[in-house]
Amino acid sequence: AQTVTQSQPEMSVQEAETVTLSCTYDTSESDYYLFWYKQPPSRQMILVIRQEAYKQQNATENRFSVNFQKAAKSFSLKISDSQLGDAAMYFCAYGGETSGSRLTFGEGTQLTVNP
Amino acid sequence: NAGVMQNPRHLVRRRGQEARLRCSPMKGHSHVYWYRQLPEEGLKFMVYLQKENIIDESGMPKERFSAEFPKEGPSILRIQQVVRGDSAAYFCASSPGSLPGYGYTFGSGTRLTVV
């Protein structure tokens, strides 16, 4: 079974600074997708960024980028120029081609942005 | 496009009562997923449905929980004889296809409190 581990329950960053959230996963599949979701206090789950395992190029969405290390099974999220609105719980998730349509989520990292 | 609509937003039930949670997927999405989020935890997969069919219910508790997605109307997650341990946020997500690469669009969740 696939597992997703987020080893940082809490992180904090100063406004305008850069922060990196860690995520590792375990799988025997060769084709899969990785996601970062943001959950603000409103509880809405918002897709931040998506990475396809067969693509070597790291995904980027504006201030959000990932460092995808397939051999190490690592998928970290970098937030540049942090803003107060980035404060939220961040979840890493895995979706495999052969594991059905379900996503496996990590336990989350609570990000605080200090003004 | 109204997105994924879940109602009610909050639901309070006494022990032993029934809880019915509703989810209307995004327009054009025929795949619906239910996830449960216990306090301070990540989301856990419960069930995956297409119209009139349960595709994967491997995450559903064997007793008291059921789900449906009828030909007409929203998907329903039903919890009979609720207990305190059922208190959680229940999220519905929808996608246009069954592969994880499509990603999900999540609703805002229903917070169930059992008193």
mmCIF file of C-alpha atoms in Angstrom:
data_model
loop_
_atom_site.group_PDB
_atom_site.id
_atom_site.type_symbol
_atom_site.label_atom_id
_atom_site.label_comp_id
_atom_site.label_asym_id
_atom_site.label_seq_id
_atom_site.Cartn_x
_atom_site.Cartn_y
_atom_site.Cartn_z
ATOM 1 C CA ALA A 1 0.000 0.000 0.000
ATOM 2 C CA GLN A 2 1.078 3.519 -0.687
ATOM 3 C CA THR A 3 1.968 5.815 2.189
ATOM 4 C CA VAL A 4 2.570 9.555 2.339
ATOM 5 C CA THR A 5 4.593 11.121 5.133
ATOM 6 C CA GLN A 6 4.806 14.765 6.086
ATOM 7 C CA SER A 7 7.386 15.009 8.826
ATOM 8 C CA GLN A 8 6.754 18.648 9.747
ATOM 9 C CA PRO A 9 3.508 19.065 11.709
ATOM 10 C CA GLU A 10 4.103 22.833 11.897
ATOM 11 C CA MET A 11 6.175 25.386 10.028
ATOM 12 C CA SER A 12 6.414 29.151 10.177
ATOM 13 C CA VAL A 13 7.781 31.757 7.807
ATOM 14 C CA GLN A 14 8.153 35.505 7.744
ATOM 15 C CA GLU A 15 6.099 37.378 5.211
ATOM 16 C CA ALA A 16 7.975 37.740 1.888
ATOM 17 C CA GLU A 17 10.392 34.944 2.800
ATOM 18 C CA THR A 18 10.621 31.457 1.285
ATOM 19 C CA VAL A 19 9.570 28.222 2.981
ATOM 20 C CA THR A 20 9.822 24.579 1.951
ATOM 21 C CA LEU A 21 7.403 21.886 3.097
ATOM 22 C CA SER A 22 8.579 18.280 2.986
ATOM 23 C CA CYS A 23 6.768 15.203 1.750
ATOM 24 C CA THR A 24 7.975 11.661 1.167
ATOM 25 C CA TYR A 25 6.005 8.738 -0.160
ATOM 26 C CA ASP A 26 6.348 5.040 -0.635
ATOM 27 C CA THR A 27 5.114 3.174 -3.686
ATOM 28 C CA SER A 28 5.988 0.332 -6.007
ATOM 29 C CA GLU A 29 4.182 1.915 -8.941
ATOM 30 C CA SER A 30 6.084 3.572 -11.743
ATOM 31 C CA ASP A 31 3.321 5.841 -12.977
ATOM 32 C CA TYR A 32 1.566 8.115 -10.545
ATOM 33 C CA TYR A 33 0.647 11.673 -9.647
ATOM 34 C CA LEU A 34 1.521 13.836 -6.676
ATOM 35 C CA PHE A 35 -0.440 16.788 -5.396
ATOM 36 C CA TRP A 36 -0.228 19.557 -2.842
ATOM 37 C CA TYR A 37 -3.532 20.769 -1.415
ATOM 38 C CA LYS A 38 -4.078 23.806 0.783
ATOM 39 C CA GLN A 39 -6.741 23.865 3.488
ATOM 40 C CA PRO A 40 -7.305 27.331 4.985
ATOM 41 C CA PRO A 41 -9.487 27.856 8.078
ATOM 42 C CA SER A 42 -12.531 27.852 5.791
ATOM 43 C CA ARG A 43 -11.839 24.122 5.431
ATOM 44 C CA GLN A 44 -12.039 24.247 1.635
ATOM 45 C CA MET A 45 -9.492 21.921 0.005
ATOM 46 C CA ILE A 46 -7.716 23.847 -2.741
ATOM 47 C CA LEU A 47 -5.379 22.245 -5.278
ATOM 48 C CA VAL A 48 -2.075 24.113 -5.236
ATOM 49 C CA ILE A 49 0.066 22.149 -7.640
ATOM 50 C CA ARG A 50 0.244 18.780 -9.424
ATOM 51 C CA GLN A 51 3.215 16.706 -10.615
ATOM 52 C CA GLU A 52 3.155 13.767 -13.003
ATOM 53 C CA ALA A 53 5.795 11.193 -12.116
ATOM 54 C CA TYR A 54 6.869 10.566 -15.692
ATOM 55 C CA LYS A 55 7.711 14.248 -16.150
ATOM 56 C CA GLN A 56 11.185 15.105 -14.929
ATOM 57 C CA GLN A 57 10.555 18.833 -14.988
ATOM 58 C CA ASN A 58 9.396 20.221 -11.663
ATOM 59 C CA ALA A 59 5.931 21.757 -11.700
ATOM 60 C CA THR A 60 5.546 25.475 -11.033
ATOM 61 C CA GLU A 61 2.491 27.617 -10.369
ATOM 62 C CA ASN A 62 3.370 31.270 -9.776
ATOM 63 C CA ARG A 63 4.975 31.453 -6.298
ATOM 64 C CA PHE A 64 4.598 27.717 -5.735
ATOM 65 C CA SER A 65 7.060 25.167 -7.047
ATOM 66 C CA VAL A 66 8.005 21.609 -6.247
ATOM 67 C CA ASN A 67 11.244 19.711 -5.946
ATOM 68 C CA PHE A 68 10.382 16.235 -7.214
ATOM 69 C CA GLN A 69 13.043 13.616 -6.568
ATOM 70 C CA LYS A 70 11.617 10.385 -7.974
ATOM 71 C CA ALA A 71 14.460 8.101 -6.916
ATOM 72 C CA ALA A 72 14.319 9.441 -3.376
ATOM 73 C CA LYS A 73 10.488 9.459 -3.412
ATOM 74 C CA SER A 74 10.483 13.023 -2.233
ATOM 75 C CA PHE A 75 8.067 15.782 -3.235
ATOM 76 C CA SER A 76 8.650 19.070 -1.427
ATOM 77 C CA LEU A 77 6.719 22.302 -1.912
ATOM 78 C CA LYS A 78 8.480 25.654 -2.033
ATOM 79 C CA ILE A 79 6.508 28.814 -1.417
ATOM 80 C CA SER A 80 8.335 31.969 -2.461
ATOM 81 C CA ASP A 81 7.509 35.512 -1.335
ATOM 82 C CA SER A 82 5.163 34.139 1.340
ATOM 83 C CA GLN A 83 1.961 36.054 1.892
ATOM 84 C CA LEU A 84 -0.385 36.182 4.870
ATOM 85 C CA GLY A 85 -2.993 34.414 2.762
ATOM 86 C CA ASP A 86 -0.692 31.413 2.417
ATOM 87 C CA ALA A 87 -1.306 30.521 6.060
ATOM 88 C CA ALA A 88 -3.114 27.185 6.013
ATOM 89 C CA MET A 89 -2.765 23.452 6.463
ATOM 90 C CA TYR A 90 -0.936 21.909 3.523
ATOM 91 C CA PHE A 91 -1.492 18.304 2.508
ATOM 92 C CA CYS A 92 0.629 16.220 0.203
ATOM 93 C CA ALA A 93 -1.299 13.537 -1.706
ATOM 94 C CA TYR A 94 -0.507 10.570 -3.935
ATOM 95 C CA GLY A 95 -2.614 9.078 -6.717
ATOM 96 C CA GLY A 96 -1.476 5.952 -8.538
ATOM 97 C CA GLU A 97 -2.642 4.533 -11.838
ATOM 98 C CA THR A 98 -3.052 1.050 -10.438
ATOM 99 C CA SER A 99 -4.391 1.933 -7.005
ATOM 100 C CA GLY A 100 -7.755 3.048 -8.232
ATOM 101 C CA SER A 101 -9.009 6.569 -8.098
ATOM 102 C CA ARG A 102 -8.389 7.182 -4.433
ATOM 103 C CA LEU A 103 -5.828 9.674 -3.226
ATOM 104 C CA THR A 104 -3.640 8.936 -0.230
ATOM 105 C CA PHE A 105 -3.014 12.001 1.916
ATOM 106 C CA GLY A 106 -0.286 12.854 4.361
ATOM 107 C CA GLU A 107 -1.088 14.114 7.833
ATOM 108 C CA GLY A 108 -0.533 17.744 6.905
ATOM 109 C CA THR A 109 1.752 20.643 7.767
ATOM 110 C CA GLN A 110 0.301 23.711 9.460
ATOM 111 C CA LEU A 111 1.962 26.792 7.959
ATOM 112 C CA THR A 112 1.976 30.073 9.859
ATOM 113 C CA VAL A 113 2.988 33.290 8.096
ATOM 114 C CA ASN A 114 4.283 35.986 10.415
ATOM 115 C CA PRO A 115 3.882 39.650 9.412
ATOM 116 C CA ASN B 1 -20.193 26.662 -12.552
ATOM 117 C CA ALA B 2 -21.013 26.396 -8.861
ATOM 118 C CA GLY B 3 -18.319 23.861 -8.051
ATOM 119 C CA VAL B 4 -18.898 20.906 -5.762
ATOM 120 C CA MET B 5 -21.788 21.664 -3.422
ATOM 121 C CA GLN B 6 -22.085 19.961 -0.069
ATOM 122 C CA ASN B 7 -24.852 20.389 2.429
ATOM 123 C CA PRO B 8 -25.391 20.858 5.182
ATOM 124 C CA ARG B 9 -22.230 22.690 6.171
ATOM 125 C CA HIS B 10 -22.706 21.723 9.795
ATOM 126 C CA LEU B 11 -24.765 18.870 11.155
ATOM 127 C CA VAL B 12 -25.389 17.999 14.782
ATOM 128 C CA ARG B 13 -26.842 14.615 15.645
ATOM 129 C CA ARG B 14 -27.501 12.831 18.914
ATOM 130 C CA ARG B 15 -26.054 9.379 19.408
ATOM 131 C CA GLY B 16 -28.220 6.801 17.695
ATOM 132 C CA GLN B 17 -29.682 9.168 15.087
ATOM 133 C CA GLU B 18 -29.079 9.041 11.362
ATOM 134 C CA ALA B 19 -26.921 11.506 9.436
ATOM 135 C CA ARG B 20 -27.424 12.187 5.726
ATOM 136 C CA LEU B 21 -24.784 14.175 3.903
ATOM 137 C CA ARG B 22 -25.370 15.432 0.376
ATOM 138 C CA CYS B 23 -22.988 16.200 -2.451
ATOM 139 C CA SER B 24 -23.695 17.643 -5.886
ATOM 140 C CA PRO B 25 -20.663 17.272 -8.169
ATOM 141 C CA MET B 26 -19.424 19.899 -10.573
ATOM 142 C CA LYS B 27 -21.315 20.117 -13.829
ATOM 143 C CA GLY B 28 -19.903 17.562 -16.236
ATOM 144 C CA HIS B 29 -18.307 15.443 -13.491
ATOM 145 C CA SER B 30 -19.673 11.928 -13.156
ATOM 146 C CA HIS B 31 -17.167 10.596 -10.623
ATOM 147 C CA VAL B 32 -17.738 11.271 -6.913
ATOM 148 C CA TYR B 33 -15.503 10.491 -3.947
ATOM 149 C CA TRP B 34 -16.094 10.759 -0.221
ATOM 150 C CA TYR B 35 -13.317 11.372 2.287
ATOM 151 C CA ARG B 36 -13.355 11.697 6.050
ATOM 152 C CA GLN B 37 -11.113 13.994 8.062
ATOM 153 C CA LEU B 38 -10.838 13.304 11.762
ATOM 154 C CA PRO B 39 -9.581 16.154 13.970
ATOM 155 C CA GLU B 40 -5.878 16.919 13.475
ATOM 156 C CA GLU B 41 -5.572 14.279 10.730
ATOM 157 C CA GLY B 42 -5.396 14.090 6.965
ATOM 158 C CA LEU B 43 -8.187 12.976 4.685
ATOM 159 C CA LYS B 44 -8.969 9.278 4.484
ATOM 160 C CA PHE B 45 -10.661 7.755 1.454
ATOM 161 C CA MET B 46 -14.069 6.225 2.050
ATOM 162 C CA VAL B 47 -15.859 5.475 -1.225
ATOM 163 C CA TYR B 48 -15.810 6.154 -4.968
ATOM 164 C CA LEU B 49 -19.025 6.212 -6.978
ATOM 165 C CA GLN B 50 -20.219 6.794 -10.481
ATOM 166 C CA LYS B 51 -23.848 7.280 -11.416
ATOM 167 C CA GLU B 52 -25.843 4.374 -9.915
ATOM 168 C CA ASN B 53 -22.671 2.391 -9.188
ATOM 169 C CA ILE B 54 -20.307 1.966 -6.266
ATOM 170 C CA ILE B 55 -16.879 1.483 -7.783
ATOM 171 C CA ASP B 56 -14.673 1.251 -4.692
ATOM 172 C CA GLU B 57 -15.891 1.180 -1.101
ATOM 173 C CA SER B 58 -12.739 -0.205 0.426
ATOM 174 C CA GLY B 59 -12.482 2.701 2.865
ATOM 175 C CA MET B 60 -16.026 2.508 4.182
ATOM 176 C CA PRO B 61 -16.669 1.049 7.624
ATOM 177 C CA LYS B 62 -18.512 -2.229 7.179
ATOM 178 C CA GLU B 63 -21.440 -1.273 9.372
ATOM 179 C CA ARG B 64 -23.713 1.765 9.605
ATOM 180 C CA PHE B 65 -22.190 3.581 6.600
ATOM 181 C CA SER B 66 -23.610 3.575 3.097
ATOM 182 C CA ALA B 67 -23.328 5.739 -0.004
ATOM 183 C CA GLU B 68 -25.264 6.180 -3.194
ATOM 184 C CA PHE B 69 -25.143 8.292 -6.332
ATOM 185 C CA PRO B 70 -28.515 7.958 -8.042
ATOM 186 C CA LYS B 71 -29.235 8.649 -11.672
ATOM 187 C CA GLU B 72 -30.922 11.885 -10.649
ATOM 188 C CA GLY B 73 -29.937 14.022 -7.698
ATOM 189 C CA PRO B 74 -26.943 14.347 -5.430
ATOM 190 C CA SER B 75 -24.726 11.707 -3.947
ATOM 191 C CA ILE B 76 -25.702 10.785 -0.397
ATOM 192 C CA LEU B 77 -23.473 9.520 2.397
ATOM 193 C CA ARG B 78 -25.624 7.969 5.093
ATOM 194 C CA ILE B 79 -24.509 7.128 8.592
ATOM 195 C CA GLN B 80 -26.956 5.175 10.697
ATOM 196 C CA GLN B 81 -26.977 5.083 14.516
ATOM 197 C CA VAL B 82 -24.202 7.636 14.805
ATOM 198 C CA VAL B 83 -21.646 7.405 17.595
ATOM 199 C CA ARG B 84 -19.258 10.021 19.014
ATOM 200 C CA GLY B 85 -16.413 8.594 16.959
ATOM 201 C CA ASP B 86 -18.235 9.553 13.751
ATOM 202 C CA SER B 87 -17.656 13.236 14.557
ATOM 203 C CA ALA B 88 -15.493 14.490 11.720
ATOM 204 C CA ALA B 89 -15.456 16.605 8.592
ATOM 205 C CA TYR B 90 -16.741 14.715 5.559
ATOM 206 C CA PHE B 91 -15.548 15.912 2.179
ATOM 207 C CA CYS B 92 -16.934 15.149 -1.218
ATOM 208 C CA ALA B 93 -14.880 15.550 -4.383
ATOM 209 C CA SER B 94 -15.689 15.100 -8.043
ATOM 210 C CA SER B 95 -13.699 14.616 -11.215
ATOM 211 C CA PRO B 96 -14.439 14.222 -14.929
ATOM 212 C CA GLY B 97 -12.600 10.908 -15.156
ATOM 213 C CA SER B 98 -11.374 8.000 -13.118
ATOM 214 C CA LEU B 99 -7.642 8.528 -13.424
ATOM 215 C CA PRO B 100 -5.838 10.358 -10.613
ATOM 216 C CA GLY B 101 -4.280 12.724 -13.117
ATOM 217 C CA TYR B 102 -7.583 14.497 -13.491
ATOM 218 C CA GLY B 103 -7.286 15.718 -9.944
ATOM 219 C CA TYR B 104 -10.251 16.380 -7.782
ATOM 220 C CA THR B 105 -12.414 19.379 -7.074
ATOM 221 C CA PHE B 106 -13.445 19.318 -3.441
ATOM 222 C CA GLY B 107 -16.515 20.653 -1.745
ATOM 223 C CA SER B 108 -16.311 22.661 1.458
ATOM 224 C CA GLY B 109 -17.160 19.679 3.582
ATOM 225 C CA THR B 110 -19.819 18.830 6.144
ATOM 226 C CA ARG B 111 -18.763 18.952 9.774
ATOM 227 C CA LEU B 112 -20.675 16.296 11.681
ATOM 228 C CA THR B 113 -20.845 16.617 15.441
ATOM 229 C CA VAL B 114 -22.351 13.786 17.450
ATOM 230 C CA VAL B 115 -23.498 14.764 20.929
#
